[in-house]
Short mmCIF file of C-alpha atoms in Angstrom, two decimals:
data_model
loop_
_atom_site.label_atom_id
_atom_site.label_comp_id
_atom_site.label_asym_id
_atom_site.label_seq_id
_atom_site.Cartn_x
_atom_site.Cartn_y
_atom_site.Cartn_z
CA UNK A 213 -17.81 56.11 -27.89
CA UNK A 214 -15.83 58.59 -29.48
CA UNK A 215 -16.29 59.12 -33.43
CA UNK A 216 -12.29 60.03 -33.25
CA UNK A 217 -10.66 58.63 -30.06
CA UNK A 218 -12.22 55.47 -29.05
CA UNK A 219 -14.16 54.04 -25.88
CA UNK A 220 -13.42 55.56 -22.97
CA UNK A 221 -12.80 54.84 -19.46
CA UNK A 222 -16.20 56.45 -17.01
CA UNK A 223 -14.14 54.53 -14.75
CA UNK A 224 -11.39 57.12 -14.93
CA UNK A 225 -12.25 60.55 -16.49
CA UNK A 226 -13.92 63.21 -14.38
CA UNK A 227 -17.36 64.44 -16.60
CA UNK A 228 -15.98 67.50 -16.53
CA UNK A 229 -13.16 66.49 -18.75
CA UNK A 230 -15.59 63.99 -21.42
CA UNK A 231 -17.46 67.52 -21.88
CA UNK A 232 -14.84 69.49 -23.02
CA UNK A 233 -14.10 66.64 -25.20
CA UNK A 234 -10.03 66.69 -24.03
CA UNK A 235 -10.01 62.59 -22.68
CA UNK A 236 -7.91 60.94 -25.96
CA UNK A 237 -8.44 57.54 -25.92
CA UNK A 238 -8.32 55.14 -22.97
CA UNK A 239 -5.76 54.57 -20.82
CA UNK A 240 -4.16 50.90 -20.99
CA UNK A 241 -2.81 51.55 -17.15
CA UNK A 242 -5.51 51.36 -14.57
CA UNK A 243 -5.34 49.35 -11.39
CA UNK A 244 -7.62 46.14 -11.30
CA UNK A 245 -7.98 44.77 -7.48
CA UNK A 246 -5.39 47.63 -5.97
CA UNK A 247 -2.89 46.01 -8.23
CA UNK A 248 -1.63 48.35 -11.41
CA UNK A 249 -1.93 47.68 -14.49
CA UNK A 250 0.07 47.84 -17.98
CA UNK A 251 -2.80 46.72 -20.14
CA UNK A 252 -3.67 42.94 -19.37
CA UNK A 253 -0.03 42.11 -17.29
CA UNK A 254 0.69 43.38 -13.89
CA UNK A 255 3.14 45.65 -13.49
CA UNK A 256 4.43 43.17 -10.02
CA UNK A 257 4.23 40.91 -11.98
CA UNK A 258 6.73 42.10 -14.10
CA UNK A 259 9.59 43.12 -11.15
CA UNK A 260 8.56 39.59 -10.44
CA UNK A 261 10.16 38.45 -13.79
CA UNK A 262 13.02 41.87 -14.04
CA UNK A 263 15.12 44.01 -11.83
CA UNK A 264 14.09 47.60 -11.27
CA UNK A 265 14.42 49.69 -11.91
CA UNK A 266 12.71 49.45 -15.61
CA UNK A 267 10.59 50.67 -18.53
CA UNK A 268 7.23 49.75 -19.37
CA UNK A 269 5.33 50.34 -22.35
CA UNK A 270 1.71 49.71 -23.59
CA UNK A 271 1.95 48.50 -27.24
CA UNK A 272 -1.94 49.32 -27.19
CA UNK A 273 -1.22 52.59 -26.77
CA UNK A 274 0.77 53.61 -29.10
CA UNK A 275 -1.21 51.90 -31.50
CA UNK A 276 -4.46 53.82 -30.39
CA UNK A 277 -2.60 57.23 -30.23
CA UNK A 278 -0.98 56.75 -34.27
CA UNK A 279 -4.89 55.97 -35.32
CA UNK A 280 -6.68 58.46 -33.82
CA UNK A 281 -4.15 61.32 -34.97
CA UNK A 282 -4.24 59.48 -37.98
CA UNK A 283 -8.44 59.54 -38.44
CA UNK A 284 -8.73 63.58 -37.36
CA UNK A 285 -7.79 63.91 -40.68
CA UNK A 286 -10.34 64.26 -42.75
CA UNK A 287 -6.68 65.75 -45.83
CA UNK A 288 -4.53 62.97 -46.60
CA UNK A 289 -1.32 64.14 -43.47
CA UNK A 290 2.05 61.77 -44.09
CA UNK A 291 2.98 60.95 -39.35
CA UNK A 292 6.53 61.28 -39.25
CA UNK A 293 7.23 60.09 -35.74
CA UNK A 294 10.12 62.45 -34.22
CA UNK A 295 12.32 59.25 -32.85
CA UNK A 296 14.37 61.41 -30.47
CA UNK A 297 10.83 60.57 -28.16
CA UNK A 298 12.10 57.05 -28.24
CA UNK A 299 14.27 55.33 -30.29
CA UNK A 300 13.86 51.48 -29.25
CA UNK A 301 13.90 49.09 -32.79
CA UNK A 302 11.01 48.34 -31.48
CA UNK A 303 9.02 51.09 -30.97
CA UNK A 304 10.43 52.83 -34.08
CA UNK A 305 9.13 49.28 -35.80
CA UNK A 306 5.82 49.52 -34.78
CA UNK A 307 5.18 52.91 -35.93
CA UNK A 308 6.62 52.02 -39.53
CA UNK A 309 3.96 49.00 -39.55
CA UNK A 310 0.88 51.43 -39.27
CA UNK A 311 2.25 52.93 -41.93
CA UNK A 312 4.02 56.48 -40.50
CA UNK A 313 7.62 58.06 -41.77
CA UNK A 314 10.90 58.65 -40.01
CA UNK A 315 11.83 62.21 -38.27
CA UNK A 316 15.76 61.53 -37.53
CA UNK A 317 18.50 64.33 -36.32
CA UNK A 318 20.98 62.54 -36.89
CA UNK A 319 23.20 59.97 -39.03
CA UNK A 320 22.49 57.83 -35.70
CA UNK A 321 19.01 58.05 -35.82
CA UNK A 322 19.28 57.40 -39.93
CA UNK A 323 20.90 54.20 -38.97
CA UNK A 324 18.40 52.83 -36.29
CA UNK A 325 15.63 53.67 -38.76
CA UNK A 326 17.44 51.01 -41.32
CA UNK A 327 17.71 49.26 -39.04
CA UNK A 328 13.74 48.69 -37.82
CA UNK A 329 13.26 48.03 -40.91
CA UNK A 330 12.10 52.35 -42.73
CA UNK A 331 13.65 52.83 -46.35
CA UNK A 332 15.60 55.51 -47.62
CA UNK A 333 12.06 56.93 -48.95
CA UNK A 334 10.79 57.06 -45.38
CA UNK A 335 12.81 59.21 -43.40
CA UNK A 336 12.92 63.04 -43.44
CA UNK A 337 16.50 64.17 -42.05
CA UNK A 338 16.10 67.69 -39.42
CA UNK A 339 18.27 69.78 -37.25
CA UNK A 340 21.63 71.57 -37.08
CA UNK A 341 24.44 70.67 -36.85
CA UNK A 342 24.68 67.63 -39.70
CA UNK A 343 28.07 66.81 -40.26
CA UNK A 344 29.30 66.37 -43.47
CA UNK A 345 29.29 62.36 -43.40
CA UNK A 346 26.11 61.94 -41.69
CA UNK A 347 25.04 63.97 -45.19
CA UNK A 348 26.99 61.85 -47.29
CA UNK A 349 25.22 58.90 -45.38
CA UNK A 350 21.73 60.15 -46.02
CA UNK A 351 22.51 61.07 -49.39
CA UNK A 352 23.52 57.46 -50.52
CA UNK A 353 20.76 56.46 -48.71
CA UNK A 354 17.99 57.93 -50.85
CA UNK A 355 15.90 59.12 -47.67
CA UNK A 356 12.57 61.54 -48.41
CA UNK A 357 14.30 64.78 -48.01
CA UNK A 358 16.33 66.91 -46.17
CA UNK A 359 14.90 69.95 -43.91
CA UNK A 360 17.77 72.13 -44.65
CA UNK A 361 19.41 74.36 -41.99
CA UNK A 362 21.35 77.02 -43.46
CA UNK A 363 22.75 77.97 -46.66
CA UNK A 364 26.46 76.59 -45.55
CA UNK A 365 24.47 73.49 -45.03
CA UNK A 366 22.58 73.87 -48.17
CA UNK A 367 26.12 74.73 -50.38
CA UNK A 368 27.23 71.32 -48.87
CA UNK A 369 24.56 69.23 -50.12
CA UNK A 370 25.28 70.21 -53.15
CA UNK A 371 29.24 69.71 -53.40
CA UNK A 372 28.19 65.88 -51.91
CA UNK A 373 25.37 65.53 -54.36
CA UNK A 374 28.25 66.23 -56.77
CA UNK A 375 30.32 64.00 -55.74
CA UNK A 376 28.32 61.57 -55.72
CA UNK A 377 26.65 62.24 -59.43
CA UNK A 378 23.78 62.54 -57.69
CA UNK A 379 20.56 65.05 -56.77
CA UNK A 380 18.22 65.53 -53.07
CA UNK A 381 15.48 66.55 -52.31
CA UNK A 382 15.57 68.69 -49.63
CA UNK A 383 13.23 71.87 -48.17
CA UNK A 384 13.77 75.12 -45.92
CA UNK A 385 13.40 75.02 -42.04
CA UNK A 386 11.58 78.77 -41.57
CA UNK A 387 12.31 80.37 -38.11
CA UNK A 388 8.40 82.49 -38.09
CA UNK A 389 10.06 83.88 -35.30
CA UNK A 390 6.73 82.83 -33.47
CA UNK A 391 6.52 82.01 -29.55
CA UNK A 392 5.17 78.92 -29.05
CA UNK A 393 4.57 80.25 -25.02
CA UNK A 394 6.58 76.50 -23.72
CA UNK A 395 9.25 75.77 -21.64
CA UNK A 396 12.64 78.31 -22.85
CA UNK A 397 14.87 74.56 -23.54
CA UNK A 398 12.34 73.55 -25.64
CA UNK A 399 10.73 76.91 -28.10
CA UNK A 400 12.62 76.14 -31.80
CA UNK A 401 10.72 79.19 -33.41
CA UNK A 402 12.00 82.23 -32.39
CA UNK A 403 14.25 84.07 -33.96
CA UNK A 404 16.73 83.94 -30.44
CA UNK A 405 16.88 79.48 -31.22
CA UNK A 406 19.91 78.29 -33.26
CA UNK A 407 16.94 76.67 -35.90
CA UNK A 408 15.92 76.96 -39.35
CA UNK A 409 16.11 80.42 -41.44
CA UNK A 410 15.02 83.30 -40.41
CA UNK A 411 12.43 84.77 -42.32
CA UNK A 412 13.60 87.56 -43.83
CA UNK A 413 15.81 85.32 -45.79
CA UNK A 414 14.28 82.24 -46.60
CA UNK A 415 12.90 84.05 -49.79
CA UNK A 416 16.84 84.66 -51.02
CA UNK A 417 17.83 81.50 -50.00
CA UNK A 418 14.91 79.38 -51.74
CA UNK A 419 15.95 81.52 -55.09
CA UNK A 420 20.37 80.73 -54.12
CA UNK A 421 18.76 76.87 -54.06
CA UNK A 422 16.86 76.69 -57.48
CA UNK A 423 20.53 77.60 -59.23
CA UNK A 424 21.83 74.56 -57.74
CA UNK A 425 22.38 71.75 -60.15
CA UNK A 426 22.55 68.71 -57.43
CA UNK A 427 19.49 70.02 -55.09
CA UNK A 428 15.78 69.05 -56.08
CA UNK A 429 13.04 71.68 -53.62
CA UNK A 430 10.18 69.87 -53.18
CA UNK A 431 8.78 71.70 -49.50
CA UNK A 432 8.96 74.16 -46.63
CA UNK A 433 9.51 72.41 -43.09
CA UNK A 434 8.44 74.94 -39.63
CA UNK A 435 8.67 73.71 -36.08
CA UNK A 436 8.30 76.19 -33.55
CA UNK A 437 8.73 73.97 -30.38
CA UNK A 438 7.61 71.17 -27.62
CA UNK A 439 4.61 70.96 -25.58
CA UNK A 440 2.66 73.18 -27.14
CA UNK A 441 -0.59 72.81 -24.60
CA UNK A 442 -2.51 76.16 -26.96
CA UNK A 443 -3.38 76.39 -30.42
CA UNK A 444 -2.95 80.57 -31.42
CA UNK A 445 0.55 79.86 -31.84
CA UNK A 446 0.31 77.44 -34.76
CA UNK A 447 -2.47 79.26 -35.76
CA UNK A 448 -0.34 81.86 -36.44
CA UNK A 449 3.16 80.46 -37.11
CA UNK A 450 0.84 78.16 -40.02
CA UNK A 451 -0.83 81.22 -41.09
CA UNK A 452 2.66 82.89 -41.49
CA UNK A 453 3.74 79.63 -44.12
CA UNK A 454 0.78 79.79 -45.88
CA UNK A 455 1.60 83.50 -47.06
CA UNK A 456 4.86 82.06 -47.81
CA UNK A 457 4.52 79.31 -50.06
CA UNK A 458 1.77 80.97 -52.26
CA UNK A 459 4.72 83.64 -52.48
CA UNK A 460 6.99 81.08 -53.29
CA UNK A 461 4.89 79.72 -55.84
CA UNK A 462 4.12 83.26 -57.25
CA UNK A 463 8.95 83.12 -57.92
CA UNK A 464 7.88 79.86 -59.91
CA UNK A 465 9.37 77.10 -56.72
CA UNK A 466 7.38 73.80 -56.66
CA UNK A 467 6.45 74.00 -52.87
CA UNK A 468 5.21 70.22 -53.27
CA UNK A 469 5.01 69.47 -49.73
CA UNK A 470 4.90 71.38 -46.22
CA UNK A 471 6.47 70.14 -42.50
CA UNK A 472 4.37 71.49 -39.94
CA UNK A 473 6.55 69.74 -37.47
CA UNK A 474 5.14 68.24 -34.06
CA UNK A 475 5.17 70.37 -31.16
CA UNK A 476 1.45 69.38 -30.01
CA UNK A 477 0.91 69.04 -25.89
CA UNK A 478 -0.07 65.99 -23.55
CA UNK A 479 -1.59 65.33 -20.29
CA UNK A 480 1.23 64.43 -17.34
CA UNK A 481 -1.65 65.33 -15.03
CA UNK A 482 -5.05 65.77 -15.19
CA UNK A 483 -4.99 69.91 -14.49
CA UNK A 484 -3.69 69.58 -18.64
CA UNK A 485 -5.93 71.15 -20.99
CA UNK A 486 -4.32 70.44 -24.32
CA UNK A 487 -5.71 70.40 -27.80
CA UNK A 488 -7.17 67.70 -28.64
CA UNK A 489 -6.30 65.81 -32.51
CA UNK A 490 -9.55 66.94 -33.88
CA UNK A 491 -8.77 71.14 -33.29
CA UNK A 492 -5.15 70.38 -33.91
CA UNK A 493 -6.18 68.66 -37.24
CA UNK A 494 -9.08 71.47 -37.94
CA UNK A 495 -6.73 74.23 -37.55
CA UNK A 496 -4.42 72.65 -40.22
CA UNK A 497 -7.07 71.63 -42.78
CA UNK A 498 -8.08 75.26 -42.64
CA UNK A 499 -4.88 76.75 -43.39
CA UNK A 500 -3.45 74.16 -46.40
CA UNK A 501 -6.73 72.39 -47.72
CA UNK A 502 -7.25 74.89 -50.33
CA UNK A 503 -3.24 75.51 -51.47
CA UNK A 504 -2.80 71.39 -53.20
CA UNK A 505 0.29 69.77 -51.46
CA UNK A 506 0.97 67.11 -49.23
CA UNK A 507 0.85 68.42 -45.18
CA UNK A 508 3.94 66.24 -43.18
CA UNK A 509 3.29 66.15 -39.17
CA UNK A 510 6.03 65.46 -36.95
CA UNK A 511 4.65 64.04 -33.96
CA UNK A 512 7.18 62.51 -30.62
CA UNK A 513 5.34 62.49 -27.51
CA UNK A 514 2.33 62.99 -28.89
CA UNK A 515 2.68 58.85 -29.95
CA UNK A 516 4.55 57.93 -26.92
CA UNK A 517 4.31 59.99 -23.84
CA UNK A 518 1.51 58.41 -21.98
CA UNK A 519 2.76 54.68 -22.84
CA UNK A 520 5.35 54.57 -21.09
CA UNK A 521 6.55 54.18 -16.86
CA UNK A 522 9.17 53.32 -15.19
CA UNK A 523 9.18 50.67 -12.45
CA UNK A 524 11.03 52.31 -9.17
CA UNK A 525 11.62 50.24 -5.45
CA UNK A 526 11.33 52.19 -2.05
CA UNK A 527 14.38 51.51 -0.42
CA UNK A 528 15.06 53.86 1.96
CA UNK A 529 11.24 56.20 3.76
CA UNK A 530 13.58 58.95 5.30
CA UNK A 531 11.99 61.53 7.66
CA UNK A 532 14.05 64.70 8.92
CA UNK A 533 12.62 67.70 10.84
CA UNK A 534 11.32 68.62 7.42
CA UNK A 535 10.96 65.82 5.07
CA UNK A 536 9.53 62.92 4.22
CA UNK A 537 11.45 61.18 1.85
CA UNK A 538 10.76 58.40 -0.58
CA UNK A 539 13.85 56.93 -1.47
CA UNK A 540 13.87 54.28 -4.60
CA UNK A 541 16.51 53.12 -7.19
CA UNK A 542 15.82 54.59 -10.07
CA UNK A 543 17.45 58.33 -10.03
CA UNK A 544 17.95 60.43 -12.47
CA UNK A 545 20.17 59.40 -14.51
CA UNK A 546 16.88 57.19 -15.93
CA UNK A 547 15.46 60.10 -16.15
CA UNK A 548 16.28 63.36 -15.63
CA UNK A 549 13.00 65.29 -17.08
CA UNK A 550 12.04 66.11 -13.54
CA UNK A 551 15.53 67.68 -12.54
CA UNK A 552 16.25 69.44 -16.13
CA UNK A 553 12.79 70.87 -17.22
CA UNK A 554 11.19 70.82 -13.24
CA UNK A 555 8.70 68.72 -15.32
CA UNK A 556 5.88 67.22 -13.44
CA UNK A 557 4.88 62.86 -12.90
CA UNK A 558 1.80 61.87 -11.99
CA UNK A 559 3.91 58.91 -9.51
CA UNK A 560 2.03 56.00 -8.64
CA UNK A 561 2.08 53.22 -5.31
CA UNK A 562 2.33 49.68 -8.03
CA UNK A 563 0.48 47.72 -4.82
CA UNK A 564 -2.43 50.60 -3.62
CA UNK A 565 -3.83 48.57 -0.46
CA UNK A 566 -0.78 50.24 2.64
CA UNK A 567 -4.55 53.90 2.54
CA UNK A 568 -4.09 56.62 1.69
CA UNK A 569 -1.42 59.00 3.05
CA UNK A 570 -1.84 62.95 4.46
CA UNK A 571 1.91 63.31 4.64
CA UNK A 572 3.18 65.28 1.06
CA UNK A 573 6.88 63.05 0.24
CA UNK A 574 9.64 64.57 -2.18
CA UNK A 575 10.25 60.69 -5.26
CA UNK A 576 14.24 60.85 -4.58
CA UNK A 577 16.86 58.99 -6.44
CA UNK A 578 19.96 57.70 -4.17
CA UNK A 579 22.73 59.29 -6.72
CA UNK A 580 24.34 62.30 -4.97
CA UNK A 581 22.89 65.44 -6.11
CA UNK A 582 19.89 67.29 -4.63
CA UNK A 583 18.51 67.94 -7.96
CA UNK A 584 17.88 63.29 -8.45
CA UNK A 585 14.73 62.96 -7.22
CA UNK A 586 11.02 62.78 -9.16
CA UNK A 587 8.77 64.98 -7.50
CA UNK A 588 8.76 67.25 -4.46
CA UNK A 589 6.04 68.11 -2.48
CA UNK A 590 3.97 65.10 -3.68
CA UNK A 591 0.86 63.23 -1.33
CA UNK A 592 1.12 59.83 -2.75
CA UNK A 593 -1.03 57.19 -1.20
CA UNK A 594 1.05 55.51 1.40
CA UNK A 595 4.19 52.91 0.73
CA UNK A 596 6.82 51.13 2.38
CA UNK A 597 9.93 49.69 1.95
CA UNK A 598 10.57 47.29 -0.62
CA UNK A 599 7.27 49.11 -2.25
CA UNK A 600 7.53 49.20 -5.72
CA UNK A 601 5.73 52.59 -7.39
CA UNK A 602 5.41 53.44 -10.75
CA UNK A 603 6.31 57.39 -12.88
CA UNK A 604 3.56 57.50 -15.55
CA UNK A 605 4.36 59.91 -18.49
CA UNK A 606 8.01 58.18 -19.73
CA UNK A 607 7.69 57.18 -22.64
CA UNK A 608 9.13 60.16 -24.16
CA UNK A 609 12.80 61.56 -22.89
CA UNK A 610 12.92 58.57 -20.83
CA UNK A 611 15.19 56.25 -21.93
CA UNK A 612 16.65 58.03 -24.72
CA UNK A 613 18.23 60.75 -22.56
CA UNK A 614 19.25 58.19 -19.87
CA UNK A 615 23.47 57.67 -19.10
CA UNK A 616 25.67 55.84 -16.98
CA UNK A 617 26.01 58.90 -14.21
CA UNK A 618 27.78 57.24 -10.57
CA UNK A 619 28.31 53.89 -12.91
CA UNK A 620 24.74 53.01 -12.75
CA UNK A 621 23.93 50.58 -15.59
CA UNK A 622 20.95 51.76 -17.30
CA UNK A 623 18.02 49.85 -16.68
CA UNK A 624 16.09 47.94 -19.45
CA UNK A 625 13.29 48.87 -21.22
CA UNK A 626 10.11 45.66 -21.79
CA UNK A 627 7.12 46.51 -23.83
CA UNK A 628 3.45 44.49 -23.54
CA UNK A 629 0.57 43.73 -25.33
CA UNK A 630 -2.02 42.34 -23.80
CA UNK A 631 -0.95 40.31 -20.95
CA UNK A 632 2.55 39.30 -22.34
CA UNK A 633 6.21 40.85 -22.68
CA UNK A 634 9.03 41.53 -24.25
CA UNK A 635 12.61 43.26 -23.04
CA UNK A 636 13.46 45.29 -25.66
CA UNK A 637 16.42 45.94 -25.05
CA UNK A 638 18.63 45.03 -21.89
CA UNK A 639 19.50 46.23 -18.99
CA UNK A 640 23.45 47.18 -18.92
CA UNK A 641 25.62 46.18 -16.73
CA UNK A 642 28.03 48.01 -14.95
CA UNK A 643 31.37 44.97 -16.45
CA UNK A 644 29.20 46.32 -20.10
CA UNK A 645 30.50 49.63 -19.07
CA UNK A 646 34.35 49.08 -17.51
CA UNK A 647 34.52 46.68 -20.85
CA UNK A 648 34.32 50.46 -23.21
CA UNK A 649 36.89 51.90 -21.30
CA UNK A 650 40.98 50.75 -20.91
CA UNK A 651 44.04 52.61 -18.18
CA UNK A 652 46.51 54.59 -19.92
CA UNK A 653 49.01 52.09 -21.11
CA UNK A 654 51.80 54.34 -18.82
CA UNK A 655 49.91 54.56 -15.68
#
């Protein structure tokens, strides 16, 4: 048993990973007698009851991840779940029940959080391009804090508050110009990115904010990117923020909290090497532990990515002179990360009884796009037409990025608790898509 991460399943961990202390908590997704299970429920049972493809999530995994992260800190650190990773109401409610707050990036996400049971004080509102309508909704909701991205946004917040005869808590988001060394599409802390206020202007922005009668400065915010697998970029950014907090306090600004964003990476394969929760927490504590300040963190994928499977069925196996294609009934409209980010996701046969294979497969969907794939040149144990396969680590940025491209219905989401499950989002049907459209009267 590991002090911070719970029990370790020795059947699924190499001794080298144990030695390096990189393995976090026991996976709830594993084979039992060659049948793939999520917690105490077989995937085959789920597929008997529900049309493929579908998403399923382990409740226990999410709870364990949250608790492991919370327990890694020896100081008080408030977690605000970044709901853009997976915004299903059940996921939000699960984390709210554990004591998490919610990090939102749109008016729609505020409404989702409230519907899941959050109150305004549970919510931090981040992101560029907040409209007046969204800001008005946020202010009326009395959310805990708005992370401000520009002088224009700051002025608009003040003006809206004046009309509503209220004040709003704010922090300013700093762009520290730190390269997170992650995928170019998910780095957010470089000067060339659209996020945050340039470091050279941040002190003058705090001076401007302090003169506005309808805003209340309570903190400072930074977020440098997602899926960061090395602590060095965090350390560089956090040290910059530490010095800045001291400077701002010296200028008379009351900085009560520091919002450090999220971004700590997760393991998508056994080859991934990411910092432990304890290493991450220790870094934060070593920099901010003596500041007498509240620390907020905003994990998203860290809590949910490895909770999820995309279960899909093999509809054809096609061999050409160049390739062997395993064609499944899921597609890029269901799960776009492999083609959008060239991301790796482990793929497993649900029933692992057809033997090993020395072939390399492309696992692809039916959409008329060459980019419609889940894996290329992938070694996988044998499957046949009709076999179920499971794509792992899809709990984050899976369902939330799905669409109805090719008039394909968005698929169901299921949550598993021990040996029972519940459908937490119904599958959309084509008739539901068509019901939202109209043929123009003149046609």
